[in-house]
Short mmCIF file of C-alpha atoms and ligand atoms in Angstrom, two decimals:
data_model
loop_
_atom_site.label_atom_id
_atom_site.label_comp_id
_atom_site.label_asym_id
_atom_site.label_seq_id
_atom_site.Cartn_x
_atom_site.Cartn_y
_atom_site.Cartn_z
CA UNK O 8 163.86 105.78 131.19
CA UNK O 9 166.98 107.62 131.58
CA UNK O 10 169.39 106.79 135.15
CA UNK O 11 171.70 108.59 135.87
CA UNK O 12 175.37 106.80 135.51
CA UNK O 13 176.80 108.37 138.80
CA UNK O 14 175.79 110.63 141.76
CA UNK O 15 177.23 112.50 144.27
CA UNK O 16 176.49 110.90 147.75
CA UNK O 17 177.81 114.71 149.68
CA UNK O 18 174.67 116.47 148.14
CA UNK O 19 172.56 118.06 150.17
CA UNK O 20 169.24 116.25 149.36
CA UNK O 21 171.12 112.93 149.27
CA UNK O 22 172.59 113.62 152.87
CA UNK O 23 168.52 113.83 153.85
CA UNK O 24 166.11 111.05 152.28
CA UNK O 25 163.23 109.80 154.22
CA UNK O 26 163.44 106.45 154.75
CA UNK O 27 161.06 103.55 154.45
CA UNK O 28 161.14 101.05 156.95
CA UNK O 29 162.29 98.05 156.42
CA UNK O 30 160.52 94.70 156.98
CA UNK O 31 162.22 92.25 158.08
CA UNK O 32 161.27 88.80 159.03
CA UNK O 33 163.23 87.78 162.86
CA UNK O 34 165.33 84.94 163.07
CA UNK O 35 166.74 84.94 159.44
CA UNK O 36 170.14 85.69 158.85
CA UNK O 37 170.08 89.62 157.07
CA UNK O 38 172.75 90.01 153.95
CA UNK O 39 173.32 93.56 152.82
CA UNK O 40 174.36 94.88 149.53
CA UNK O 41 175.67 97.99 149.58
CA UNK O 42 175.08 100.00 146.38
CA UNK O 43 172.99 96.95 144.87
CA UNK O 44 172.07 99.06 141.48
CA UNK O 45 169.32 96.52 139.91
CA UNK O 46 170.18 94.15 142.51
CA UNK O 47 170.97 91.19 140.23
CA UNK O 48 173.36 89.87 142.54
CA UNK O 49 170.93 90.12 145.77
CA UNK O 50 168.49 87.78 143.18
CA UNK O 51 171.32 85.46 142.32
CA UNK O 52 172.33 85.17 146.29
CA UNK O 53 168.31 84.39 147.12
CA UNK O 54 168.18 81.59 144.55
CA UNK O 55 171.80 80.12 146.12
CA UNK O 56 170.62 80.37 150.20
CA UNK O 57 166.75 80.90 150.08
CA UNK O 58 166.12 80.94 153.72
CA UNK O 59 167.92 84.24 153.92
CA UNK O 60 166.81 88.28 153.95
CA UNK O 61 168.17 90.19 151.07
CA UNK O 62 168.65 94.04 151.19
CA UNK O 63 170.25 96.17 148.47
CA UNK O 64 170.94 99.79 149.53
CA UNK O 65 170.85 102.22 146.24
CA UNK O 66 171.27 105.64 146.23
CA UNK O 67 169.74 106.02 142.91
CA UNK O 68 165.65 105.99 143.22
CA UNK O 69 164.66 104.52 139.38
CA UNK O 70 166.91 101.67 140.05
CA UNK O 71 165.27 101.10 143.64
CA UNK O 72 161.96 101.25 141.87
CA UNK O 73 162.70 98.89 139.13
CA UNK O 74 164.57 96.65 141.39
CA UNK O 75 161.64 95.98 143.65
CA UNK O 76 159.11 95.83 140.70
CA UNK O 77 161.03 93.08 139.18
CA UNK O 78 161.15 91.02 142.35
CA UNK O 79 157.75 91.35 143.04
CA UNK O 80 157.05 89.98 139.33
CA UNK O 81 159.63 87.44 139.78
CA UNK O 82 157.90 86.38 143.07
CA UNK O 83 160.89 86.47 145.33
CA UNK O 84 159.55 88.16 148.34
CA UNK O 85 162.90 87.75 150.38
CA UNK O 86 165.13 90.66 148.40
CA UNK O 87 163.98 94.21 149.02
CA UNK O 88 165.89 97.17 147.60
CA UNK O 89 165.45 100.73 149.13
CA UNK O 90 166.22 104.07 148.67
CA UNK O 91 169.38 105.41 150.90
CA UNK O 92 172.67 106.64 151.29
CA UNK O 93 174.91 104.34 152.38
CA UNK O 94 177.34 107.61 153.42
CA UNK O 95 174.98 108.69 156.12
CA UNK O 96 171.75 106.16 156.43
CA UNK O 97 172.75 102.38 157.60
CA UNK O 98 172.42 103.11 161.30
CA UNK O 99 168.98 104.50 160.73
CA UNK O 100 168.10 101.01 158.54
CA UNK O 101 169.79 98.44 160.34
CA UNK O 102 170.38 98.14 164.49
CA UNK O 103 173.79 96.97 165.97
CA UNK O 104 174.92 93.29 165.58
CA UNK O 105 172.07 92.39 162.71
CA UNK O 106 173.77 92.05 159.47
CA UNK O 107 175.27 88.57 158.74
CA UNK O 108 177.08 89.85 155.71
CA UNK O 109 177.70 93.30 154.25
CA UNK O 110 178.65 92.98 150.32
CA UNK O 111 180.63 96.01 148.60
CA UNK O 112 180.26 95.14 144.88
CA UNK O 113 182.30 97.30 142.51
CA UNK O 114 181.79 100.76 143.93
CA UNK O 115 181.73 103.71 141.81
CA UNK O 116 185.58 104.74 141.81
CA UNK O 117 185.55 108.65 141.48
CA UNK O 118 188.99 108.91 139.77
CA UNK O 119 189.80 112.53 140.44
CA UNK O 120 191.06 113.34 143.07
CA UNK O 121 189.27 116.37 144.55
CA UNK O 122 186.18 113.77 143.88
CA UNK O 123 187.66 111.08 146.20
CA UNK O 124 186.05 111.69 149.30
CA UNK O 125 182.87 110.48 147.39
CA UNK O 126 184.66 107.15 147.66
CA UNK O 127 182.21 104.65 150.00
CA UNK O 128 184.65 102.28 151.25
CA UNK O 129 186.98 103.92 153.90
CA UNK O 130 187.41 104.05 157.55
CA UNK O 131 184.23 105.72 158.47
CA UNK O 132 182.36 103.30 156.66
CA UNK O 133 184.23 100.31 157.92
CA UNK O 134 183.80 101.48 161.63
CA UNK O 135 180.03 101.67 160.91
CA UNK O 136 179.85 97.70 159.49
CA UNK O 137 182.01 96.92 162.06
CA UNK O 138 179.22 97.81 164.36
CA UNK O 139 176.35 96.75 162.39
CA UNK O 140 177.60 93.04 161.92
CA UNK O 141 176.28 89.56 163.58
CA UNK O 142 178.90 87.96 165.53
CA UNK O 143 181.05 85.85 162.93
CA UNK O 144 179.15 88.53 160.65
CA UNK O 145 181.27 89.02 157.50
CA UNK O 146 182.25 92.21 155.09
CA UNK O 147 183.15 90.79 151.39
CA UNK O 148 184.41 93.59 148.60
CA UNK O 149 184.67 93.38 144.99
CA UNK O 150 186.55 95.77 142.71
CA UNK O 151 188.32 95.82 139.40
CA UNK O 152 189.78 98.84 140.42
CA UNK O 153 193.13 97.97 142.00
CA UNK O 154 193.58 101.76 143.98
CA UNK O 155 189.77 101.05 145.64
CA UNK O 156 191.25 97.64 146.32
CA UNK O 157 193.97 99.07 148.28
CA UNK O 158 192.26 101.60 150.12
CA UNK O 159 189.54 99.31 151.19
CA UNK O 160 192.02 96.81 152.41
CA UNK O 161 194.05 99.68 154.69
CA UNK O 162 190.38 100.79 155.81
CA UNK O 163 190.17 96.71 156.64
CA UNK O 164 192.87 95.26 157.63
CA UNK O 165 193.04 98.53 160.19
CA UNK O 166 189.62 98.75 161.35
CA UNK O 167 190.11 96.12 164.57
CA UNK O 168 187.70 93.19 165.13
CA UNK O 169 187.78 91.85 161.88
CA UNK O 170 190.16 88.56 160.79
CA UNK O 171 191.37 88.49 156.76
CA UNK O 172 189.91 85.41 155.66
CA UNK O 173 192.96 84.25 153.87
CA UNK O 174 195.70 86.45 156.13
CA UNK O 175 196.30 89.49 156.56
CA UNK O 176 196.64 91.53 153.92
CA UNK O 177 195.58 89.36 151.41
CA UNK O 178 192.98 89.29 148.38
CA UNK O 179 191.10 85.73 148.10
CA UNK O 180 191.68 83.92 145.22
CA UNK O 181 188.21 83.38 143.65
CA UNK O 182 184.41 84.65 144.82
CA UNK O 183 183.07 82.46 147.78
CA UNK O 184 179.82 82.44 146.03
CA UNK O 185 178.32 81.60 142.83
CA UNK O 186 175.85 84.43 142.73
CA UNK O 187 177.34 87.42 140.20
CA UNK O 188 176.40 91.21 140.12
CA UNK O 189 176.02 92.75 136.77
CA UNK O 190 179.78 94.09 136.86
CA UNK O 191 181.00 91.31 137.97
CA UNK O 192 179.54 89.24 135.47
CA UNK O 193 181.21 91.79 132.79
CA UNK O 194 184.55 91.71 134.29
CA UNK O 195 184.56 88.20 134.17
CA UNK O 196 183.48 88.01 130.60
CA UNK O 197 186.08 90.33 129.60
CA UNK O 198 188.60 88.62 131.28
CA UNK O 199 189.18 91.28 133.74
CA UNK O 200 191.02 90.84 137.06
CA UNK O 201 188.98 91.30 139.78
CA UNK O 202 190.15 92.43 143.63
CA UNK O 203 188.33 90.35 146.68
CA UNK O 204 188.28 90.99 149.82
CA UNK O 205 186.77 88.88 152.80
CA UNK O 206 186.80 90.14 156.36
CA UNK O 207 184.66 88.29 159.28
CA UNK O 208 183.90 89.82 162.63
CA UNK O 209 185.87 88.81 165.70
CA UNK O 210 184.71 87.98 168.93
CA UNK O 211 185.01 91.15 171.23
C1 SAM S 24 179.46 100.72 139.81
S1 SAM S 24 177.84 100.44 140.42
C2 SAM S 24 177.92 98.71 140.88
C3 SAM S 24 176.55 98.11 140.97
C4 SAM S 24 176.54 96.64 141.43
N1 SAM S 24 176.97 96.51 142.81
C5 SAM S 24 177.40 95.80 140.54
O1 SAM S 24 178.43 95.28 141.00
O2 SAM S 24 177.04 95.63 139.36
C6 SAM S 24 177.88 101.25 142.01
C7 SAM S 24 176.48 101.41 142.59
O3 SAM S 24 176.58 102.03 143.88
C8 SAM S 24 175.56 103.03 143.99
N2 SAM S 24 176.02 104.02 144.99
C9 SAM S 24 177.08 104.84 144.88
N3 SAM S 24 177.22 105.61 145.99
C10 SAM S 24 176.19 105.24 146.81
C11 SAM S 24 175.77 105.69 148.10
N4 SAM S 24 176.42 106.63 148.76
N5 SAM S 24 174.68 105.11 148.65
C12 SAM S 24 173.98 104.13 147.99
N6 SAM S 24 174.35 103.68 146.76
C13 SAM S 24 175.43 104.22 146.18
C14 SAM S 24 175.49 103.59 142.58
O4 SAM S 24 174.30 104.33 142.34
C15 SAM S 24 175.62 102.32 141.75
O5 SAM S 24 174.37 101.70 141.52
#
């Protein structure tokens, strides 16, 4: 099947999908991935801390489908992908103060620059997290790209009620976890220096 490499989040059918509810069990602590393509990272994160919810938001639907269909045959019921827009959708998926951890895993970079308000990771997004997140709730972003680095860190570092994990201003030094998405995993095989970012919520 052929999936498409890149899509533009501003189209008009993209800024409009229905939905399907999530289920999610109470009282377990709710990581997001936020443009979780296959969601090989979500599986790696289940197998490191079980007795968590995983949820990948993907905007493209074949990769939502397959996703699911391989964690269903893999019989780990506690990673669901779905189908959304992570420019307009996460207050219609998630409610305020739920989300222990929102990851940002390599997101597409949209190099030109009349395409760089496709970008996901600025202030409007942050301001949205920021909302969404568990007290002590963190925000953790991966990039090889050193200009989405930057602009996620100004969009950070600016939002308000969040703390740097290392200080302000700062990348971390290595990945706080041992789970790898499929990028990641590249990067690192290729020797390619990667850009992390670790924010956690203040108390208001
Ligand atoms: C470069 S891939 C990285 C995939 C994975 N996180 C990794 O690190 O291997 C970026 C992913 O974000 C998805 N994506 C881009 N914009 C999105 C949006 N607005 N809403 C949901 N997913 C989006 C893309 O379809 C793609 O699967």
């Amino acid at each position: 099947m052929r999936i498409r490499q890149h899509v533009n989040p501003l189209r008009a059918d993209f800024l409009e999908i229905p939905l399907e509810p999530l289920a999610l069990p109470a009282g377990r602590p709710v990581e997001v991935e936020l443009g979780s393509a296959e969601a090989q990272f979500l599986l790696e994160r289940a197998a490191e801390e079980p007795g968590r919810s995983y949820v990948g938001v993907e905007i493209r639907r074949e990769l939502v489908q397959q996703a699911n269909r391989r964690c269903r045959q893999m019989g780990v019921g506690q990673v669901q992908s779905v189908f959304a827009n992570i420019s307009v959708d996460l207050p219609r998926l998630f409610s305020p103060g739920s989300v222990s951890r929102f990851f940002v895993n390599f997101p597409d970079p949209w190099f030109k620059h009349r395409q760089r308000k496709r970008r996901v990771v600025g202030e409007e997004l942050v301001g949205q997290l920021v909302l969404l997140l568990a007290v002590d709730g963190e925000i953790c972003v991966a990039t090889d790209i050193f200009d989405i680095a930057l602009d996620a860190m100004g969009a950070l570092e600016q939002a308000g009620g969040l703390r740097n994990l290392r200080e302000p201003w700062s990348f971390l030094r290595q990945s706080r976890f041992a789970a790898r998405s499929r990028r990641e995993r590249h990067c690192e095989e290729l020797g390619i220096k990667i850009w992390r970012l670790a924010y956690r919520r203040t108390p208001t």
